[in-house]
Tab-separated table of C-alpha atoms and ligand atoms in Angstrom:
chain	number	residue	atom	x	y	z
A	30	UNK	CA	0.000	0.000	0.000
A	31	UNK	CA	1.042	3.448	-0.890
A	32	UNK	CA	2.282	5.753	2.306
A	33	UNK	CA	1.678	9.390	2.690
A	34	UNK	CA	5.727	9.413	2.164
A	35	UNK	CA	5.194	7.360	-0.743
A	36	UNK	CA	2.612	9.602	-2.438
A	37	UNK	CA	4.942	12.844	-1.762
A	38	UNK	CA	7.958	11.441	-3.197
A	39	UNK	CA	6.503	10.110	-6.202
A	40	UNK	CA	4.698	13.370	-6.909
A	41	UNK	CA	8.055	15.184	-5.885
A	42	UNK	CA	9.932	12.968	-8.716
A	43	UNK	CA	6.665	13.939	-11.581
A	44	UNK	CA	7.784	17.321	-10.440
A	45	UNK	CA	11.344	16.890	-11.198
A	46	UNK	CA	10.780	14.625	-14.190
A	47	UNK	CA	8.671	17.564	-15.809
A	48	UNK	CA	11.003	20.478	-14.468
A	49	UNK	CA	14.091	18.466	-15.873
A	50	UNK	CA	15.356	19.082	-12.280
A	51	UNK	CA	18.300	16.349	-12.529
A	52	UNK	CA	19.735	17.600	-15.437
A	53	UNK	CA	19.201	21.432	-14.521
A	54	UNK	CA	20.388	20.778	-11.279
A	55	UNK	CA	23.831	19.695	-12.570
A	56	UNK	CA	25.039	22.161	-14.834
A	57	UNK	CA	26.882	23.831	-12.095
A	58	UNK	CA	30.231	23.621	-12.373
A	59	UNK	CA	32.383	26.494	-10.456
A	60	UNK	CA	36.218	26.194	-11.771
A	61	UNK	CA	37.547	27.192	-8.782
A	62	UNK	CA	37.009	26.624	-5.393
A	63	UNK	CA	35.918	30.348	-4.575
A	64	UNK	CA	32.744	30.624	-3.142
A	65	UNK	CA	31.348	33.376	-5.143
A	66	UNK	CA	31.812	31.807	-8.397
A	67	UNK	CA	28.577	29.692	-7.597
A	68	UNK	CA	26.580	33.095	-7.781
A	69	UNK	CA	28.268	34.084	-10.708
A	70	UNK	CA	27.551	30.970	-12.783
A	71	UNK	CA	23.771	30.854	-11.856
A	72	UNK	CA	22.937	33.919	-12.494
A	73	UNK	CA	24.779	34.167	-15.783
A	74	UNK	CA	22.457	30.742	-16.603
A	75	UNK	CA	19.635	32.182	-15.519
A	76	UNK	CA	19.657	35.322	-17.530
A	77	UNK	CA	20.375	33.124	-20.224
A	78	UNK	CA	17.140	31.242	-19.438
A	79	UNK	CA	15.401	34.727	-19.759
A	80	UNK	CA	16.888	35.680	-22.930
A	81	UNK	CA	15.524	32.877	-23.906
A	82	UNK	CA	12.444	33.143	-22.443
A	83	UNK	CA	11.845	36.948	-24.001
A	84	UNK	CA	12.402	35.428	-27.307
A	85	UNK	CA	9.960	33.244	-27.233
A	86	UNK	CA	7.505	36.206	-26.130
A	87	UNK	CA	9.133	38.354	-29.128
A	88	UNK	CA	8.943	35.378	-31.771
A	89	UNK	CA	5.131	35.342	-30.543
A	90	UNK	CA	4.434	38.981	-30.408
A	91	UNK	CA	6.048	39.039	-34.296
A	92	UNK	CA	4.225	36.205	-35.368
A	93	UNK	CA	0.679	37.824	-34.566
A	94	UNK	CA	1.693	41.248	-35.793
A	95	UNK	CA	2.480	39.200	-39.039
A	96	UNK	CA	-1.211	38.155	-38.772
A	97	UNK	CA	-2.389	41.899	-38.318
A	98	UNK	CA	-3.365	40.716	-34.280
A	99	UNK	CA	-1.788	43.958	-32.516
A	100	UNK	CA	-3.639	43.580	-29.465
A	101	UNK	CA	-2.690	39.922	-29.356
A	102	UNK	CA	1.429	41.166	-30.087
A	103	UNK	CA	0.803	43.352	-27.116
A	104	UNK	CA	-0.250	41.104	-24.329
A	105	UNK	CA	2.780	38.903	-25.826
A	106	UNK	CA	5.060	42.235	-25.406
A	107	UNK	CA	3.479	42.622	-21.473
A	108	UNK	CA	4.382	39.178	-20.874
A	109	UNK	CA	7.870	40.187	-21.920
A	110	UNK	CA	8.124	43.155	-19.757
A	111	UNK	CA	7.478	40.500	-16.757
A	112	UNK	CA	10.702	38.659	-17.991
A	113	UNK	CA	12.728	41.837	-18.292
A	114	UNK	CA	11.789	43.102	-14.953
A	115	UNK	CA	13.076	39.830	-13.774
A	116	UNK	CA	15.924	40.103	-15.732
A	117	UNK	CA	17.060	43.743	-14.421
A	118	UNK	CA	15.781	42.386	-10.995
A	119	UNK	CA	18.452	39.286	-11.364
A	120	UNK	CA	21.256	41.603	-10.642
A	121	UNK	CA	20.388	41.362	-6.913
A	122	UNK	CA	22.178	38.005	-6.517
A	123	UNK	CA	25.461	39.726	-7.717
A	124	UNK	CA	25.343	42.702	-5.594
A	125	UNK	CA	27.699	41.615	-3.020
A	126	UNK	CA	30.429	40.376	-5.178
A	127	UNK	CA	33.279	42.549	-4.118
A	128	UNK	CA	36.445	42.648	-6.358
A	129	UNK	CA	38.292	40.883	-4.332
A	130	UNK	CA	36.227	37.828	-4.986
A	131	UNK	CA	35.861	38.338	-8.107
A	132	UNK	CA	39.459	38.199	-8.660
A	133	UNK	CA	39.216	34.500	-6.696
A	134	UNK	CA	38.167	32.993	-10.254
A	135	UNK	CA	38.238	35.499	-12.733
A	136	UNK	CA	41.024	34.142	-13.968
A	137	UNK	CA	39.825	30.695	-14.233
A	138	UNK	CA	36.849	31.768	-16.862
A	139	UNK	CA	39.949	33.431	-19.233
A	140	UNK	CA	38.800	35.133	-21.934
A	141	UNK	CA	34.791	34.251	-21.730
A	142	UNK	CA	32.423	36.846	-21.513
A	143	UNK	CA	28.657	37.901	-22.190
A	144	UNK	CA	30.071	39.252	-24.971
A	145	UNK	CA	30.008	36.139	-26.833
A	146	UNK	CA	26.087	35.450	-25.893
A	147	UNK	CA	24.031	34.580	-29.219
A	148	UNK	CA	21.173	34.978	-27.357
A	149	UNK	CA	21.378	38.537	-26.421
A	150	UNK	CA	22.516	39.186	-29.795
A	151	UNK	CA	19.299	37.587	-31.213
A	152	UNK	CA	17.443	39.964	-29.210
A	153	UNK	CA	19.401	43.187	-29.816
A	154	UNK	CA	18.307	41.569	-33.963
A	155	UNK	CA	14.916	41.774	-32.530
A	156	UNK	CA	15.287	45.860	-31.736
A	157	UNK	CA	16.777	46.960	-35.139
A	158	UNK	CA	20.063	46.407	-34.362
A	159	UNK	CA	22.013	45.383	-37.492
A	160	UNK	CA	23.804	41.794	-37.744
A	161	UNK	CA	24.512	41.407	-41.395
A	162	UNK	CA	26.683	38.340	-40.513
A	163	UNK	CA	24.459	36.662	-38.197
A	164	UNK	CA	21.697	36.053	-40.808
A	165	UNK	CA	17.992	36.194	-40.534
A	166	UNK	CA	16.924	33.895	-37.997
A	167	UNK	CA	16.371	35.340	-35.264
A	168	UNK	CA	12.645	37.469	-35.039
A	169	UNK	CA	12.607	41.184	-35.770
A	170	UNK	CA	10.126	43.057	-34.039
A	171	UNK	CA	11.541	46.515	-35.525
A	172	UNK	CA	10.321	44.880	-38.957
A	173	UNK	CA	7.328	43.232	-38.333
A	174	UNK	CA	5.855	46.461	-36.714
A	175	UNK	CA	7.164	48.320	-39.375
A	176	UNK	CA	5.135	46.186	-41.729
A	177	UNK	CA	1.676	46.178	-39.527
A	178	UNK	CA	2.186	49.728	-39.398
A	179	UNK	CA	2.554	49.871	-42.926
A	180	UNK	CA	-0.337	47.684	-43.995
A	181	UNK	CA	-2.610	50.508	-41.710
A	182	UNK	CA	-1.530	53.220	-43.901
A	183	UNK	CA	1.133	54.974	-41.775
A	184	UNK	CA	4.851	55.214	-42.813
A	185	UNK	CA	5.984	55.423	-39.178
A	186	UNK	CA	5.130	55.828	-35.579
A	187	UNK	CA	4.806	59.781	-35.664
A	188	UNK	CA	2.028	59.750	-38.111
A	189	UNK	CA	0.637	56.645	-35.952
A	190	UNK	CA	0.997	58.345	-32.430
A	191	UNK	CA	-0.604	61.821	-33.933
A	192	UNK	CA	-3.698	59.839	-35.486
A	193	UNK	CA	-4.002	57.521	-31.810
A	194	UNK	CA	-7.347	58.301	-30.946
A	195	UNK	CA	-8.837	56.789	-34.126
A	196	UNK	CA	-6.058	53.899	-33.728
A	197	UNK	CA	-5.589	53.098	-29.875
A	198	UNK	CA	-4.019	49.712	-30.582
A	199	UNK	CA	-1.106	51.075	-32.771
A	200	UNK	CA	-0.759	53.584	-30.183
A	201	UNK	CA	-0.127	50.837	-27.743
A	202	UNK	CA	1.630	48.939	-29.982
A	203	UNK	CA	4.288	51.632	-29.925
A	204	UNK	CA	4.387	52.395	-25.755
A	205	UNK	CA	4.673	48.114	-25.636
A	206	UNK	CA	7.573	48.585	-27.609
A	207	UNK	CA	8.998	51.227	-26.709
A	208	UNK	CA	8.993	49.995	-23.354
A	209	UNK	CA	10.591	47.248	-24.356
A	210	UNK	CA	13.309	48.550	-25.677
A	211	UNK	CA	13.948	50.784	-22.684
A	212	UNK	CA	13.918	48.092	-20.306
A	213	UNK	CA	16.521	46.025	-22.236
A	214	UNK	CA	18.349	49.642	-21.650
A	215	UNK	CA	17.940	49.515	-17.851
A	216	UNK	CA	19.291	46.149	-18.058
A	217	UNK	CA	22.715	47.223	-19.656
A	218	UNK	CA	22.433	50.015	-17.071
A	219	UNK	CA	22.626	47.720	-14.147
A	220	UNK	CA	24.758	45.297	-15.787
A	221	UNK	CA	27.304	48.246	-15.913
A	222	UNK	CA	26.667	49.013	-11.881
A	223	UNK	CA	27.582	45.566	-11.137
A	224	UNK	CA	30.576	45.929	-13.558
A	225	UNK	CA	31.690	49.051	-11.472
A	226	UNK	CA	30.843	47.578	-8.199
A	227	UNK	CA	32.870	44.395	-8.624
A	228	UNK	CA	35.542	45.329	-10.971
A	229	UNK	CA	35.605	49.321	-11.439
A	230	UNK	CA	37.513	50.414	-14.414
A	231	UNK	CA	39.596	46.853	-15.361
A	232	UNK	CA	39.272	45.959	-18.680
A	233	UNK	CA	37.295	43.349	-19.923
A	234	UNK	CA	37.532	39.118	-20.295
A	235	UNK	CA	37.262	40.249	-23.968
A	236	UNK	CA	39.436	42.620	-23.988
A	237	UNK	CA	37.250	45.630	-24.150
A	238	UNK	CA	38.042	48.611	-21.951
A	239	UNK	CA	35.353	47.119	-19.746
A	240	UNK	CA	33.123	49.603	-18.190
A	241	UNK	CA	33.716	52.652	-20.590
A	242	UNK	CA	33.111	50.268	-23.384
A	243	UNK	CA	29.954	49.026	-21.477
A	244	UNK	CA	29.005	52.932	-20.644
A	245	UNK	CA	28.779	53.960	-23.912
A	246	UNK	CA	26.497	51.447	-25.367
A	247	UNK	CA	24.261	52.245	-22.218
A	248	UNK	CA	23.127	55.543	-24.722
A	249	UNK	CA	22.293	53.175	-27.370
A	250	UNK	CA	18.656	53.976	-28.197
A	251	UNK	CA	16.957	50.897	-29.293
A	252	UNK	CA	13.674	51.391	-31.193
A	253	UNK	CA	14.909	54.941	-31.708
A	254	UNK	CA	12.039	56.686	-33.751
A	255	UNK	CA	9.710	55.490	-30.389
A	256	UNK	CA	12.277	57.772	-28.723
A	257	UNK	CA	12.444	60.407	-31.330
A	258	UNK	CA	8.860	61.020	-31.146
A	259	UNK	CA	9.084	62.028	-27.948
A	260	UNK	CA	10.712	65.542	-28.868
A	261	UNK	CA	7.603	65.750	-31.386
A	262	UNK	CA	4.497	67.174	-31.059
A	263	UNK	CA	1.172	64.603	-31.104
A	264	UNK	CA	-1.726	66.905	-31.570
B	315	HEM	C1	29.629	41.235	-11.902
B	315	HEM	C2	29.545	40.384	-12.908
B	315	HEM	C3	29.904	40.779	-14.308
B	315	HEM	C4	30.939	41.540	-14.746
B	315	HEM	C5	32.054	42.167	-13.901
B	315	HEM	C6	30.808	41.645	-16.187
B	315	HEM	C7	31.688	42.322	-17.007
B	315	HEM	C8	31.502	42.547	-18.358
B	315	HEM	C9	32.382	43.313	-19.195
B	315	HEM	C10	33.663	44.024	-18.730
B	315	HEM	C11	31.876	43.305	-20.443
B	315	HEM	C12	32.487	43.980	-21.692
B	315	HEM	C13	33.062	42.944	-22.634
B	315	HEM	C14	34.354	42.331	-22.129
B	315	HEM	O1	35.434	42.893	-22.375
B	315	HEM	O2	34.285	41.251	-21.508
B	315	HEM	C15	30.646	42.542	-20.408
B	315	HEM	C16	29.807	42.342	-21.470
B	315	HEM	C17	28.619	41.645	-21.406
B	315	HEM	N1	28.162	40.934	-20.325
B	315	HEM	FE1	28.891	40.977	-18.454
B	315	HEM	N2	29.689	40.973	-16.578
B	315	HEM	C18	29.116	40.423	-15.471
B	315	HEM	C19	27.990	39.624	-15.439
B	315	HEM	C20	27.236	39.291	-16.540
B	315	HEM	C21	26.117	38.401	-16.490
B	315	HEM	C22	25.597	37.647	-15.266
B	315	HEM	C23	25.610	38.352	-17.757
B	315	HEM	C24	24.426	37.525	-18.165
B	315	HEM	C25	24.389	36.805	-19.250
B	315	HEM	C26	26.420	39.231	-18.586
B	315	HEM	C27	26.216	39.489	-19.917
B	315	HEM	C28	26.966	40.341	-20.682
B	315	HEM	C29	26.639	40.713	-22.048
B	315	HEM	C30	25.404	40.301	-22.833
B	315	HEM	C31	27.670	41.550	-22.497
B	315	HEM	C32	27.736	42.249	-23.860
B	315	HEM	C33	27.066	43.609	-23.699
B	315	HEM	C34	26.938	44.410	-24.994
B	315	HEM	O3	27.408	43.985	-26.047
B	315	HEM	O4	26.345	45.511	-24.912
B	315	HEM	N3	27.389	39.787	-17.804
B	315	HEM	N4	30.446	42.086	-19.129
């Protein structure tokens, strides 16, 4: 006969079956035996998880704009904002890391860095940032609004945001994005708070001058015309 102890463990191992837990659970592998690292190497996977996750809400949000469903690409966008906030939010677990541990296994990463991540990259593609060499694959959501705009008879989001009240969905179409685009911003911005916090000015794993590299893409407008129109007049 089944125990109560029986019951929890077998619904504790559907759990882990569906969550993938024994193969998520060992992907941790500090180099060194510094006990920061361990912070360091989760976060970095889950922010990767993230990216991941936001692409999947982009790929969705581009695929119903495709299909002229704004209102459906915006919910899709909101869900995003969720995984940015939690993405900007993910910082937290790093705040502590002093340079001095840092330095415990910095060396043993060498010359890795989120430089190199293709999923960030993908989503940077997604905001209009040019990657002639990387291909198409990855979803554009600078395009794909571009063309729903397009096939409602404006040739950008001035002409959009100054005819909103007889087109409400385009206008939030355009405030989705844009804020969007400004929380992938606020993410660099903390990402370059932890960089001063826990290394200050040394250069980078790959080679960059580190933070003043990482400081001046921080005034990289994304989305830039849904910035622009801000200086504009809507009436
Ligand atoms: C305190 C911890 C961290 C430090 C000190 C740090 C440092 C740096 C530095 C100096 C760069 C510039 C490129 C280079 O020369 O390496 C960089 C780039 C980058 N890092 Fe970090 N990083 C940290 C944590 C993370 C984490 C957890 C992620 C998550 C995936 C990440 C993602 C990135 C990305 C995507 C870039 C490229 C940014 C761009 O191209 O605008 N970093 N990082």
């Amino acid at each position: 006969m089944m125990t109560d102890h029986d019951r929890r463990r077998a619904v504790a191992s559907e759990y882990a079956q569906y969550a993938c837990l024994d193969e998520l659970l060992h992907l941790q592998w500090p180099r060194t035996q510094a006990p920061a690292e361990m912070s360091f190497i989760i976060t970095t996977q889950v922010m990767e998880l993230y990216f991941k996750l936001l692409k999947h809400e982009w790929t969705a949000a581009c695929a119903k704009l495709e299909a002229g469903d704004i209102r459906g690409a915006v919910v899709d966008l909101r869900r995003g904002h969720g995984v940015q906030d939690a993405l900007i939010a993910s910082w937290e677990a790093l705040r502590t890391l002093t340079p001095g541990e840092f330095d415990e296994f910095r060396e043993a990463f060498g010359a890795a860095s989120g430089i190199q991540s293709e999923l960030y990259r993908d989503l940077e593609q997604a905001l209009g940032v040019p990657y002639p060499s990387r291909g198409e694959d990855a979803p554009s959501l600078e395009a794909s609004a571009a063309r729903a705009l397009e096939r409602r008879g404006f040739d950008g989001w001035l002409a959009a945001y100054r005819a909103a009240d007889q087109n409400p969905d385009l206008f939030d179409l355009g405030e989705a994005l844009y804020d969007a685009a400004e929380r992938f911003t606020r993410w660099k911005q903390r990402h370059l708070i932890s960089v001063w916090h826990s290394m200050g000015e040394k250069k980078g794993s790959a080679g960059t001058s580190g933070a003043e590299w990482l400081a001046r893409g921080v005034h990289q407008k994304y989305l830039p015309e849904l910035w622009n129109v801000r200086s504009e007049a809507w009436a």
